[in-house]
Each structure stands twice: as structure tokens, then as C-alpha cells.
Amino acid sequence: MNWLQPICETVAPPVTNICPWLYNTDLNPDMASSTLPGLSSLRLAELLHWAAYLCVLYLVYKVISLFLRKKKLQRVFSSFPGPKRHWLYGNVHEFKQDGKDLDVVNKYAKQFDYGFPIWLGNFFASLVVYHPNYVKAILSRQDPKDNFAYYFITPWIGKGLLVLSGQKWFQHRKLLTPGFHYDVLKPYVRVTSKSVNVMLDKWEKLAPKKEPVELFHHVSLMTLDTIMKCAFSYESNCQNNSENDYIKAVYELSYLVDHRFRCFPYHNDFIYYLSPHGFRFRRAVKTKHEHTERVIKLRKESLKQETEVEMIKQKRHLDFLDILLCAKDENGQGLSDEDLRAEVDTFMFEGHDTTASGVSWTLYCMAKSERFLEIGPQSSGEYPPVPGVARELKEPIAFFDGRSLPKGTVVLLSMFCMNRSPSMWDNPEDFDPLRFSPENSSKRHSHAYVPFSAGSRNCIGQNFAMNEMKVAIALTLPRFELSLDPDNEPKLIPQLVLRSVNGIHLNLKKIEKAS
């Protein structure tokens, strides 16, 4: 085979010719040892050079993308005049969480007809609308919730009815609708009554102190107690012991989601989940999900011996989890474990803080007026528990005034501004329960008042929420006289639901029963 050697050496020279210092024993050892680090340094320098080059390219790409996005948004909203925006912050610097944020939005609603764009920075904007014709045009469609604000709560509640869209949303809506039938909700009234009475008993101990009581915290614990019993028959005792890990996780998540929405660097998943707040969020989500999964697992095991719904009814009322486990479509297909958890968590999310806000502001309105009978609609009008809902247009839309928006635009329907619009209401800032009398209601636009949204994506739990509000009012009126604390007027702030920066403080006076 020696005849092959010259050919091989011509095609591929021996390694000793390429790197003689590796094979030449006569080479100075010091020279060899100094050459190896040199090559390593050279290789590392090249890698760093290419890494820096790629980073610059990516940065240029992002800058160009953001510039094009800004130009696109300017074109989209060119026919909608709006407030002047800062070159960096957009309009966000006007919202200081000082109790005047909604006043700022309402001021612009009076200045601009039908709607105006609001900018968060200079690369994200949505159109705020509040005219009934605009609201009707949007709610008559089936556009999904926007993938911005709702994106932050999805790790918490999963992809349930609130954030789903398309065929899967339709399937879940169809399966869940029977669970909110009057006959199913009726036993919940007794459950709610027990929870409300626990709260009122606590108030009886506080009333003799003759000091204002912050209601939102008490009402929030009451609605949480109620929803946990109605969702999966869980006796939490949270009104007397709020140190439960699950209860603390629920409160933690409510705060962290709102905080993330307002902190722009946290909009990036990578930055957020490396932050202390992201760590707290993951820990709270894990606590909540483990609890829900444990309850579902135990209930499934108990249902193995109780295959008939009637057998369950003999023991206790049907809770929301029972309804989900027994729900089947026309093919006999039920919900997966992941879908079950998402719907239970969604029910908990929507039925806790939202109802707490509605009840708290209703009690506040009761303290402002003695005309209690019509107060429910008025309180939800002046202080809507959900100040606004967002939609992302899946198709272009044209409005009655000739203006239009393209596919992909985010639209924010402001219930708060709509309920305070001078063009739709006489003296909208005045508290007037008679505004919702049958006679006056028949004269107004069908979409001038939509506290539970409207159309096919209206709130599936609105009857549950209204029942809870009615029970709370009916049990509170005979036991307490409510009055305002003039030194501590609430300062409105939207935090997922309508809250107050400084709480809702009222004076409580126990009504003595006539002997």
C-alpha cells in the first residue's frame, strides 16, 4: 500500500505538516503551551464578534419593526382625533393611580365624539369607544378578547370561557349554559345567605366602635367564601381566617396581574419571570392550580360510585364542578382535565372580585340615597364593576358615521364613559335611581347600558351575580343603617375591576329590632 502514500499526502497533508507543534517533539514546550491559549483566545474573540454582530442586527430589526408598527397605528387611527401624546410615554403618563385615572378618560370622552385612541407608549394603542351605536356594532359580532390585557391572566385562569374564541368557545359556552339555569342557581341563594350573614355578624361587632369600616375587604372575603362554596363546595372559613394559602394566593394573583399590566418592562415574559414579582406569580399560580386539581381529582373519584346526577342531588346541591363533570356534548364528549380546571378557575376569577366590586359600590350608593328599590341598576351604571372590556377585531368593521377600522385593531368599550355620557343621559353625574325606571328605560338606546356586555359573548354568570347582589342588599338593609364617611371619599381606580385607592369607608349603625 506504500504507492498510495504520495497521493494521500497530496490530497490531505499529514496533520504533522498542519500543526507541527503538536507532533514535533523537538519543538520548544514553552512555545506549544503559549500557542494553545492564543488559539482559544482567537476563537472566543471571533464568537464574541459574531454574537455582537447578531445582536446589532436584531436590535436594528426591532427598531425598524417598532417604527413600522407606529406608522401603521397612526394610519389606523388617522380618522379618530385624540389627546396629545408624549413622544415616549404616549398617554400613559397621565394615569397616576391617584383616583383620577377614570376622570381623565371621561374628560376625553366628552371632548371627542364616539371614540378616541389611547396610546401606551408609542407602539401600542387601542380605540376607546363609548357611543351606543359603536358599542352595538362591536358587540353584535363575535370578535375575541384582545391578546394583550387578557394574556397576563391566562397563566392564572387558563383558556376558559373568558379568553377562548372560535369553535372551542362555542362548545364550552354550549356545555356551560345549562349550569346557569334558574333551577340550578336557586339553591345558591341559601349558600349566599349564609356567607352574607357571616359578614354581617362581623359588622355587628364593629358597629359599636362608631368608626368607619372599610367595606371592600369584608365584601371581597364574603364573595370569595360564596364562590368557593358554589364552585366546588369548599368550606374555606376565609371570612374568619384569611391566612389560608389558597386565599392568599387568590389575593396575590389579583394584585400581581394588575401590577404587571401597569409595569411596561414586565410585559416581556422573559424579564417578568426572572423578576421577584414573576417568581411570586408562579408560586401563587402553582398554589391555586394544585388546589383546583386536587378538588377535581377527589370529586372524580367520588363520582365513580355516583354516576347519576340525581344521586348527587340527594346529598347536596349541585355545585359548578358537578355540572362541569356531568356536561356532555351531542357526541357524549365531556371536558378534558385541563379544560375543567380552566373553567373552574375562570368561574372563580369572574365571580369573586367582580361581584365584590358590584356589592361594595351598591352599598356605597345605598349610603348616598334612601331610594333603595331602584338602586341596583343605578349603582352598576355610576360605578360599573367592570369599567371596560376589550376586543380584537378579527375582521374589518365600518361604523354608522362612515369611519372604519381594519382587522387586528384593539377596541376598548368603556362602560364607565358610556354611563356618564351627557349625550345619552340627562345630568349623568347626578345620582338618580329613577333613571332606570321602566318608563325611562324604554326610551333609551338598547346598548346605552350594558353592565354585563351584550350579544353572544355576554356574561354567562350575570344572573348569579345579580342574585348575590340582591341577597346582600336584602340582608343588609334590615340590620344596618349606612352613612358616608365625609373625611374619606372613595377614589376610583380600575384594577381588573372597579376599586378605590383608599377603600370604601362607611359608617355602620345597627338597627335595633322593635320589641
GROMACS .gro file of N, CA, C and O in nm, residues 46-149:
model
  416
   46GLU      N    1  -1.362   3.567   1.807
   46GLU     CA    2  -1.446   3.557   1.688
   46GLU      C    3  -1.592   3.533   1.725
   46GLU      O    4  -1.684   3.591   1.665
   47LEU      N    5  -1.614   3.445   1.823
   47LEU     CA    6  -1.751   3.417   1.866
   47LEU      C    7  -1.818   3.541   1.923
   47LEU      O    8  -1.934   3.571   1.895
   48LEU      N    9  -1.741   3.614   2.004
   48LEU     CA   10  -1.797   3.737   2.062
   48LEU      C   11  -1.826   3.840   1.953
   48LEU      O   12  -1.925   3.912   1.961
   49HIS      N   13  -1.738   3.844   1.853
   49HIS     CA   14  -1.758   3.937   1.743
   49HIS      C   15  -1.889   3.905   1.669
   49HIS      O   16  -1.970   3.995   1.641
   50TRP      N   17  -1.911   3.776   1.639
   50TRP     CA   18  -2.033   3.737   1.569
   50TRP      C   19  -2.158   3.756   1.656
   50TRP      O   20  -2.265   3.793   1.608
   51ALA      N   21  -2.143   3.729   1.785
   51ALA     CA   22  -2.256   3.748   1.875
   51ALA      C   23  -2.296   3.896   1.879
   51ALA      O   24  -2.415   3.930   1.874
   52ALA      N   25  -2.196   3.985   1.887
   52ALA     CA   26  -2.225   4.128   1.889
   52ALA      C   27  -2.288   4.172   1.757
   52ALA      O   28  -2.382   4.253   1.755
   53TYR      N   29  -2.240   4.115   1.648
   53TYR     CA   30  -2.294   4.148   1.516
   53TYR      C   31  -2.441   4.107   1.506
   53TYR      O   32  -2.526   4.185   1.458
   54LEU      N   33  -2.473   3.987   1.554
   54LEU     CA   34  -2.612   3.939   1.550
   54LEU      C   35  -2.702   4.023   1.641
   54LEU      O   36  -2.818   4.050   1.607
   55CYS      N   37  -2.650   4.063   1.756
   55CYS     CA   38  -2.729   4.147   1.848
   55CYS      C   39  -2.761   4.282   1.784
   55CYS      O   40  -2.874   4.332   1.796
   56VAL      N   41  -2.664   4.339   1.715
   56VAL     CA   42  -2.688   4.466   1.647
   56VAL      C   43  -2.793   4.449   1.538
   56VAL      O   44  -2.884   4.532   1.523
   57LEU      N   45  -2.781   4.339   1.461
   57LEU     CA   46  -2.880   4.313   1.357
   57LEU      C   47  -3.020   4.299   1.415
   57LEU      O   48  -3.119   4.352   1.361
   58TYR      N   49  -3.030   4.224   1.528
   58TYR     CA   50  -3.161   4.205   1.592
   58TYR      C   51  -3.216   4.337   1.643
   58TYR      O   52  -3.336   4.365   1.629
   59LEU      N   53  -3.128   4.419   1.700
   59LEU     CA   54  -3.171   4.549   1.752
   59LEU      C   55  -3.223   4.638   1.638
   59LEU      O   56  -3.327   4.704   1.651
   60VAL      N   57  -3.151   4.637   1.527
   60VAL     CA   58  -3.194   4.716   1.411
   60VAL      C   59  -3.330   4.666   1.361
   60VAL      O   60  -3.419   4.745   1.328
   61TYR      N   61  -3.344   4.533   1.356
   61TYR     CA   62  -3.471   4.473   1.312
   61TYR      C   63  -3.586   4.516   1.403
   61TYR      O   64  -3.694   4.554   1.355
   62LYS      N   65  -3.564   4.514   1.535
   62LYS     CA   66  -3.670   4.552   1.629
   62LYS      C   67  -3.704   4.700   1.616
   62LYS      O   68  -3.822   4.738   1.622
   63VAL      N   69  -3.603   4.784   1.599
   63VAL     CA   70  -3.627   4.927   1.585
   63VAL      C   71  -3.710   4.955   1.460
   63VAL      O   72  -3.807   5.032   1.463
   64ILE      N   73  -3.674   4.889   1.350
   64ILE     CA   74  -3.749   4.908   1.225
   64ILE      C   75  -3.892   4.856   1.241
   64ILE      O   76  -3.988   4.921   1.196
   65SER      N   77  -3.907   4.740   1.307
   65SER     CA   78  -4.040   4.682   1.328
   65SER      C   79  -4.128   4.775   1.411
   65SER      O   80  -4.246   4.796   1.379
   66LEU      N   81  -4.070   4.831   1.518
   66LEU     CA   82  -4.146   4.923   1.602
   66LEU      C   83  -4.183   5.051   1.527
   66LEU      O   84  -4.294   5.104   1.542
   67PHE      N   85  -4.091   5.099   1.446
   67PHE     CA   86  -4.118   5.219   1.367
   67PHE      C   87  -4.234   5.195   1.269
   67PHE      O   88  -4.326   5.276   1.256
   68LEU      N   89  -4.229   5.079   1.202
   68LEU     CA   90  -4.337   5.045   1.108
   68LEU      C   91  -4.469   5.024   1.180
   68LEU      O   92  -4.575   5.060   1.130
   69ARG      N   93  -4.463   4.965   1.301
   69ARG     CA   94  -4.584   4.944   1.380
   69ARG      C   95  -4.646   5.079   1.420
   69ARG      O   96  -4.769   5.097   1.413
   70LYS      N   97  -4.561   5.171   1.460
   70LYS     CA   98  -4.609   5.304   1.497
   70LYS      C   99  -4.677   5.372   1.378
   70LYS      O  100  -4.786   5.430   1.393
   71LYS      N  101  -4.614   5.366   1.260
   71LYS     CA  102  -4.672   5.427   1.141
   71LYS      C  103  -4.805   5.362   1.105
   71LYS      O  104  -4.901   5.430   1.064
   72LYS      N  105  -4.813   5.230   1.122
   72LYS     CA  106  -4.937   5.159   1.091
   72LYS      C  107  -5.049   5.203   1.184
   72LYS      O  108  -5.162   5.229   1.141
   73LEU      N  109  -5.019   5.213   1.314
   73LEU     CA  110  -5.121   5.256   1.410
   73LEU      C  111  -5.166   5.400   1.383
   73LEU      O  112  -5.283   5.433   1.399
   74GLN      N  113  -5.072   5.484   1.342
   74GLN     CA  114  -5.109   5.622   1.309
   74GLN      C  115  -5.206   5.626   1.191
   74GLN      O  116  -5.299   5.706   1.189
   75ARG      N  117  -5.183   5.539   1.092
   75ARG     CA  118  -5.275   5.532   0.978
   75ARG      C  119  -5.412   5.479   1.021
   75ARG      O  120  -5.516   5.530   0.979
   76VAL      N  121  -5.410   5.375   1.107
   76VAL     CA  122  -5.535   5.313   1.151
   76VAL      C  123  -5.625   5.415   1.222
   76VAL      O  124  -5.746   5.420   1.199
   77PHE      N  125  -5.564   5.498   1.307
   77PHE     CA  126  -5.643   5.591   1.389
   77PHE      C  127  -5.643   5.734   1.333
   77PHE      O  128  -5.676   5.828   1.405
   78SER      N  129  -5.605   5.749   1.207
   78SER     CA  130  -5.595   5.883   1.149
   78SER      C  131  -5.729   5.956   1.145
   78SER      O  132  -5.732   6.080   1.150
   79SER      N  133  -5.839   5.881   1.137
   79SER     CA  134  -5.971   5.945   1.131
   79SER      C  135  -6.032   5.965   1.269
   79SER      O  136  -6.145   6.013   1.282
   80PHE      N  137  -5.957   5.928   1.374
   80PHE     CA  138  -6.007   5.943   1.511
   80PHE      C  139  -5.915   6.038   1.587
   80PHE      O  140  -5.809   5.996   1.636
   81PRO      N  141  -5.949   6.164   1.598
   81PRO     CA  142  -5.866   6.256   1.676
   81PRO      C  143  -5.866   6.216   1.823
   81PRO      O  144  -5.964   6.157   1.873
   82GLY      N  145  -5.757   6.245   1.890
   82GLY     CA  146  -5.747   6.208   2.030
   82GLY      C  147  -5.655   6.301   2.106
   82GLY      O  148  -5.604   6.399   2.050
   83PRO      N  149  -5.631   6.273   2.234
   83PRO     CA  150  -5.546   6.361   2.315
   83PRO      C  151  -5.401   6.358   2.266
   83PRO      O  152  -5.354   6.260   2.209
   84LYS      N  153  -5.333   6.467   2.289
   84LYS     CA  154  -5.192   6.478   2.253
   84LYS      C  155  -5.112   6.377   2.333
   84LYS      O  156  -5.136   6.356   2.453
   85ARG      N  157  -5.016   6.313   2.269
   85ARG     CA  158  -4.939   6.210   2.339
   85ARG      C  159  -4.791   6.248   2.350
   85ARG      O  160  -4.738   6.320   2.265
   86HIS      N  161  -4.728   6.198   2.453
   86HIS     CA  162  -4.586   6.220   2.479
   86HIS      C  163  -4.504   6.139   2.378
   86HIS      O  164  -4.545   6.029   2.339
   87TRP      N  165  -4.388   6.187   2.341
   87TRP     CA  166  -4.306   6.119   2.239
   87TRP      C  167  -4.258   5.981   2.286
   87TRP      O  168  -4.230   5.894   2.203
   88LEU      N  169  -4.249   5.962   2.418
   88LEU     CA  170  -4.202   5.834   2.470
   88LEU      C  171  -4.313   5.756   2.540
   88LEU      O  172  -4.333   5.638   2.513
   89TYR      N  173  -4.387   5.823   2.627
   89TYR     CA  174  -4.486   5.754   2.711
   89TYR      C  175  -4.622   5.738   2.643
   89TYR      O  176  -4.706   5.662   2.691
   90GLY      N  177  -4.647   5.811   2.536
   90GLY     CA  178  -4.781   5.810   2.480
   90GLY      C  179  -4.874   5.888   2.572
   90GLY      O  180  -4.850   6.004   2.604
   91ASN      N  181  -4.980   5.821   2.619
   91ASN     CA  182  -5.072   5.885   2.715
   91ASN      C  183  -5.060   5.826   2.855
   91ASN      O  184  -5.128   5.870   2.947
   92VAL      N  185  -4.974   5.725   2.870
   92VAL     CA  186  -4.972   5.651   2.996
   92VAL      C  187  -4.928   5.737   3.114
   92VAL      O  188  -4.966   5.710   3.229
   93HIS      N  189  -4.850   5.842   3.088
   93HIS     CA  190  -4.802   5.926   3.199
   93HIS      C  191  -4.915   6.004   3.264
   93HIS      O  192  -4.898   6.060   3.373
   94GLU      N  193  -5.033   6.008   3.198
   94GLU     CA  194  -5.147   6.080   3.256
   94GLU      C  195  -5.220   5.996   3.361
   94GLU      O  196  -5.302   6.049   3.435
   95PHE      N  197  -5.191   5.867   3.364
   95PHE     CA  198  -5.260   5.777   3.457
   95PHE      C  199  -5.167   5.745   3.573
   95PHE      O  200  -5.072   5.668   3.559
   96LYS      N  201  -5.197   5.806   3.688
   96LYS     CA  202  -5.105   5.802   3.801
   96LYS      C  203  -5.156   5.718   3.917
   96LYS      O  204  -5.097   5.720   4.025
   97GLN      N  205  -5.266   5.646   3.897
   97GLN     CA  206  -5.325   5.562   4.002
   97GLN      C  207  -5.353   5.642   4.129
   97GLN      O  208  -5.335   5.592   4.240
   98ASP      N  209  -5.397   5.765   4.112
   98ASP     CA  210  -5.426   5.851   4.226
   98ASP      C  211  -5.575   5.872   4.247
   98ASP      O  212  -5.616   5.961   4.322
   99GLY      N  213  -5.656   5.790   4.178
   99GLY     CA  214  -5.800   5.804   4.190
   99GLY      C  215  -5.862   5.894   4.085
   99GLY      O  216  -5.983   5.915   4.086
  100LYS      N  217  -5.780   5.945   3.993
  100LYS     CA  218  -5.832   6.035   3.890
  100LYS      C  219  -5.817   5.978   3.749
  100LYS      O  220  -5.844   6.047   3.650
  101ASP      N  221  -5.772   5.853   3.738
  101ASP     CA  222  -5.748   5.795   3.605
  101ASP      C  223  -5.874   5.791   3.520
  101ASP      O  224  -5.872   5.826   3.402
  102LEU      N  225  -5.984   5.747   3.580
  102LEU     CA  226  -6.109   5.738   3.505
  102LEU      C  227  -6.165   5.876   3.472
  102LEU      O  228  -6.233   5.893   3.371
  103ASP      N  229  -6.136   5.974   3.557
  103ASP     CA  230  -6.178   6.112   3.527
  103ASP      C  231  -6.106   6.164   3.402
  103ASP      O  232  -6.164   6.238   3.321
  104VAL      N  233  -5.979   6.122   3.386
  104VAL     CA  234  -5.902   6.163   3.268
  104VAL      C  235  -5.966   6.105   3.142
  104VAL      O  236  -5.987   6.175   3.042
  105VAL      N  237  -6.000   5.974   3.148
  105VAL     CA  238  -6.063   5.910   3.032
  105VAL      C  239  -6.198   5.973   3.002
  105VAL      O  240  -6.231   6.000   2.886
  106ASN      N  241  -6.275   6.000   3.108
  106ASN     CA  242  -6.408   6.058   3.089
  106ASN      C  243  -6.399   6.201   3.034
  106ASN      O  244  -6.485   6.244   2.956
  107LYS      N  245  -6.294   6.273   3.072
  107LYS     CA  246  -6.274   6.408   3.018
  107LYS      C  247  -6.254   6.404   2.867
  107LYS      O  248  -6.312   6.483   2.792
  108TYR      N  249  -6.174   6.309   2.823
  108TYR     CA  250  -6.151   6.295   2.679
  108TYR      C  251  -6.275   6.244   2.606
  108TYR      O  252  -6.298   6.278   2.489
  109ALA      N  253  -6.354   6.161   2.675
  109ALA     CA  254  -6.478   6.111   2.613
  109ALA      C  255  -6.575   6.225   2.583
  109ALA      O  256  -6.649   6.220   2.485
  110LYS      N  257  -6.575   6.328   2.667
  110LYS     CA  258  -6.660   6.445   2.644
  110LYS      C  259  -6.603   6.536   2.536
  110LYS      O  260  -6.677   6.610   2.471
  111GLN      N  261  -6.473   6.525   2.516
  111GLN     CA  262  -6.406   6.612   2.419
  111GLN      C  263  -6.413   6.557   2.277
  111GLN      O  264  -6.425   6.633   2.180
  112PHE      N  265  -6.405   6.423   2.264
  112PHE     CA  266  -6.402   6.360   2.132
  112PHE      C  267  -6.528   6.276   2.111
  112PHE      O  268  -6.562   6.192   2.195
  113ASP      N  269  -6.593   6.295   1.998
  113ASP     CA  270  -6.717   6.224   1.970
  113ASP      C  271  -6.692   6.076   1.943
  113ASP      O  272  -6.602   6.041   1.866
  114TYR      N  273  -6.773   5.994   2.005
  114TYR     CA  274  -6.782   5.850   1.977
  114TYR      C  275  -6.662   5.768   2.026
  114TYR      O  276  -6.679   5.660   2.079
  115GLY      N  277  -6.539   5.816   2.004
  115GLY     CA  278  -6.424   5.738   2.047
  115GLY      C  279  -6.294   5.813   2.022
  115GLY      O  280  -6.290   5.910   1.945
  116PHE      N  281  -6.187   5.769   2.088
  116PHE     CA  282  -6.055   5.830   2.068
  116PHE      C  283  -5.948   5.725   2.094
  116PHE      O  284  -5.967   5.632   2.173
  117PRO      N  285  -5.831   5.737   2.028
  117PRO     CA  286  -5.722   5.642   2.054
  117PRO      C  287  -5.647   5.677   2.180
  117PRO      O  288  -5.628   5.795   2.211
  118ILE      N  289  -5.606   5.576   2.251
  118ILE     CA  290  -5.523   5.597   2.370
  118ILE      C  291  -5.397   5.514   2.352
  118ILE      O  292  -5.402   5.397   2.313
  119TRP      N  293  -5.283   5.577   2.376
  119TRP     CA  294  -5.153   5.516   2.347
  119TRP      C  295  -5.082   5.477   2.476
  119TRP      O  296  -5.065   5.558   2.567
  120LEU      N  297  -5.036   5.352   2.480
  120LEU     CA  298  -4.950   5.305   2.589
  120LEU      C  299  -4.809   5.299   2.531
  120LEU      O  300  -4.773   5.205   2.460
  121GLY      N  301  -4.730   5.403   2.558
  121GLY     CA  302  -4.606   5.419   2.485
  121GLY      C  303  -4.641   5.468   2.346
  121GLY      O  304  -4.747   5.528   2.323
  122ASN      N  305  -4.554   5.443   2.249
  122ASN     CA  306  -4.581   5.486   2.112
  122ASN      C  307  -4.594   5.370   2.015
  122ASN      O  308  -4.594   5.390   1.893
  123PHE      N  309  -4.603   5.247   2.071
  123PHE     CA  310  -4.607   5.131   1.984
  123PHE      C  311  -4.726   5.040   2.012
  123PHE      O  312  -4.738   4.934   1.953
  124PHE      N  313  -4.813   5.081   2.104
  124PHE     CA  314  -4.938   5.008   2.127
  124PHE      C  315  -5.048   5.109   2.153
  124PHE      O  316  -5.032   5.201   2.234
  125ALA      N  317  -5.159   5.091   2.084
  125ALA     CA  318  -5.272   5.182   2.101
  125ALA      C  319  -5.402   5.107   2.080
  125ALA      O  320  -5.407   5.005   2.010
  126SER      N  321  -5.507   5.154   2.145
  126SER     CA  322  -5.640   5.096   2.126
  126SER      C  323  -5.740   5.211   2.115
  126SER      O  324  -5.713   5.323   2.161
  127LEU      N  325  -5.853   5.183   2.053
  127LEU     CA  326  -5.956   5.285   2.038
  127LEU      C  327  -6.057   5.270   2.150
  127LEU      O  328  -6.119   5.164   2.166
  128VAL      N  329  -6.072   5.374   2.230
  128VAL     CA  330  -6.172   5.375   2.338
  128VAL      C  331  -6.304   5.423   2.279
  128VAL      O  332  -6.310   5.533   2.222
  129VAL      N  333  -6.410   5.342   2.290
  129VAL     CA  334  -6.541   5.381   2.236
  129VAL      C  335  -6.644   5.382   2.348
  129VAL      O  336  -6.632   5.308   2.445
  130TYR      N  337  -6.748   5.466   2.331
  130TYR     CA  338  -6.848   5.481   2.436
  130TYR      C  339  -6.982   5.523   2.379
  130TYR      O  340  -7.076   5.546   2.454
  131HIS      N  341  -6.993   5.535   2.249
  131HIS     CA  342  -7.123   5.566   2.189
  131HIS      C  343  -7.200   5.437   2.166
  131HIS      O  344  -7.144   5.338   2.116
  132PRO      N  345  -7.330   5.431   2.203
  132PRO     CA  346  -7.407   5.307   2.191
  132PRO      C  347  -7.405   5.245   2.051
  132PRO      O  348  -7.404   5.122   2.039
  133ASN      N  349  -7.404   5.327   1.946
  133ASN     CA  350  -7.402   5.272   1.811
  133ASN      C  351  -7.269   5.202   1.781
  133ASN      O  352  -7.265   5.098   1.714
  134TYR      N  353  -7.160   5.258   1.832
  134TYR     CA  354  -7.030   5.193   1.818
  134TYR      C  355  -7.027   5.063   1.898
  134TYR      O  356  -6.979   4.960   1.852
  135VAL      N  357  -7.077   5.070   2.022
  135VAL     CA  358  -7.078   4.953   2.110
  135VAL      C  359  -7.163   4.841   2.049
  135VAL      O  360  -7.125   4.724   2.049
  136LYS      N  361  -7.278   4.878   1.994
  136LYS     CA  362  -7.366   4.779   1.932
  136LYS      C  363  -7.298   4.713   1.813
  136LYS      O  364  -7.308   4.589   1.794
  137ALA      N  365  -7.231   4.792   1.731
  137ALA     CA  366  -7.163   4.737   1.613
  137ALA      C  367  -7.058   4.634   1.652
  137ALA      O  368  -7.041   4.532   1.584
  138ILE      N  369  -6.988   4.658   1.763
  138ILE     CA  370  -6.882   4.566   1.806
  138ILE      C  371  -6.939   4.443   1.877
  138ILE      O  372  -6.900   4.329   1.848
  139LEU      N  373  -7.035   4.463   1.967
  139LEU     CA  374  -7.088   4.351   2.044
  139LEU      C  375  -7.181   4.262   1.963
  139LEU      O  376  -7.213   4.151   2.007
  140SER      N  377  -7.224   4.307   1.848
  140SER     CA  378  -7.308   4.222   1.763
  140SER      C  379  -7.225   4.120   1.686
  140SER      O  380  -7.279   4.031   1.622
  141ARG      N  381  -7.093   4.134   1.692
  141ARG     CA  382  -7.002   4.039   1.628
  141ARG      C  383  -6.948   3.941   1.731
  141ARG      O  384  -6.985   3.946   1.848
  142GLN      N  385  -6.861   3.852   1.688
  142GLN     CA  386  -6.802   3.753   1.778
  142GLN      C  387  -6.650   3.768   1.783
  142GLN      O  388  -6.575   3.671   1.781
  143ASP      N  389  -6.605   3.891   1.790
  143ASP     CA  390  -6.461   3.915   1.799
  143ASP      C  391  -6.407   3.863   1.932
  143ASP      O  392  -6.473   3.876   2.036
  144PRO      N  393  -6.287   3.806   1.932
  144PRO     CA  394  -6.229   3.753   2.056
  144PRO      C  395  -6.181   3.865   2.148
  144PRO      O  396  -6.168   3.981   2.106
  145LYS      N  397  -6.156   3.828   2.274
  145LYS     CA  398  -6.093   3.923   2.366
  145LYS      C  399  -5.953   3.955   2.314
  145LYS      O  400  -5.890   3.874   2.246
  146ASP      N  401  -5.904   4.072   2.347
  146ASP     CA  402  -5.772   4.110   2.295
  146ASP      C  403  -5.663   4.025   2.358
  146ASP      O  404  -5.679   3.974   2.471
  147ASN      N  405  -5.553   4.008   2.286
  147ASN     CA  406  -5.444   3.923   2.333
  147ASN      C  407  -5.336   4.004   2.405
  147ASN      O  408  -5.220   3.968   2.404
  148PHE      N  409  -5.378   4.114   2.468
  148PHE     CA  410  -5.282   4.196   2.541
  148PHE      C  411  -5.310   4.189   2.691
  148PHE      O  412  -5.240   4.122   2.766
  149ALA      N  413  -5.418   4.253   2.734
  149ALA     CA  414  -5.451   4.252   2.877
  149ALA      C  415  -5.486   4.111   2.925
  149ALA      O  416  -5.441   4.068   3.033
   0.00000   0.00000   0.00000
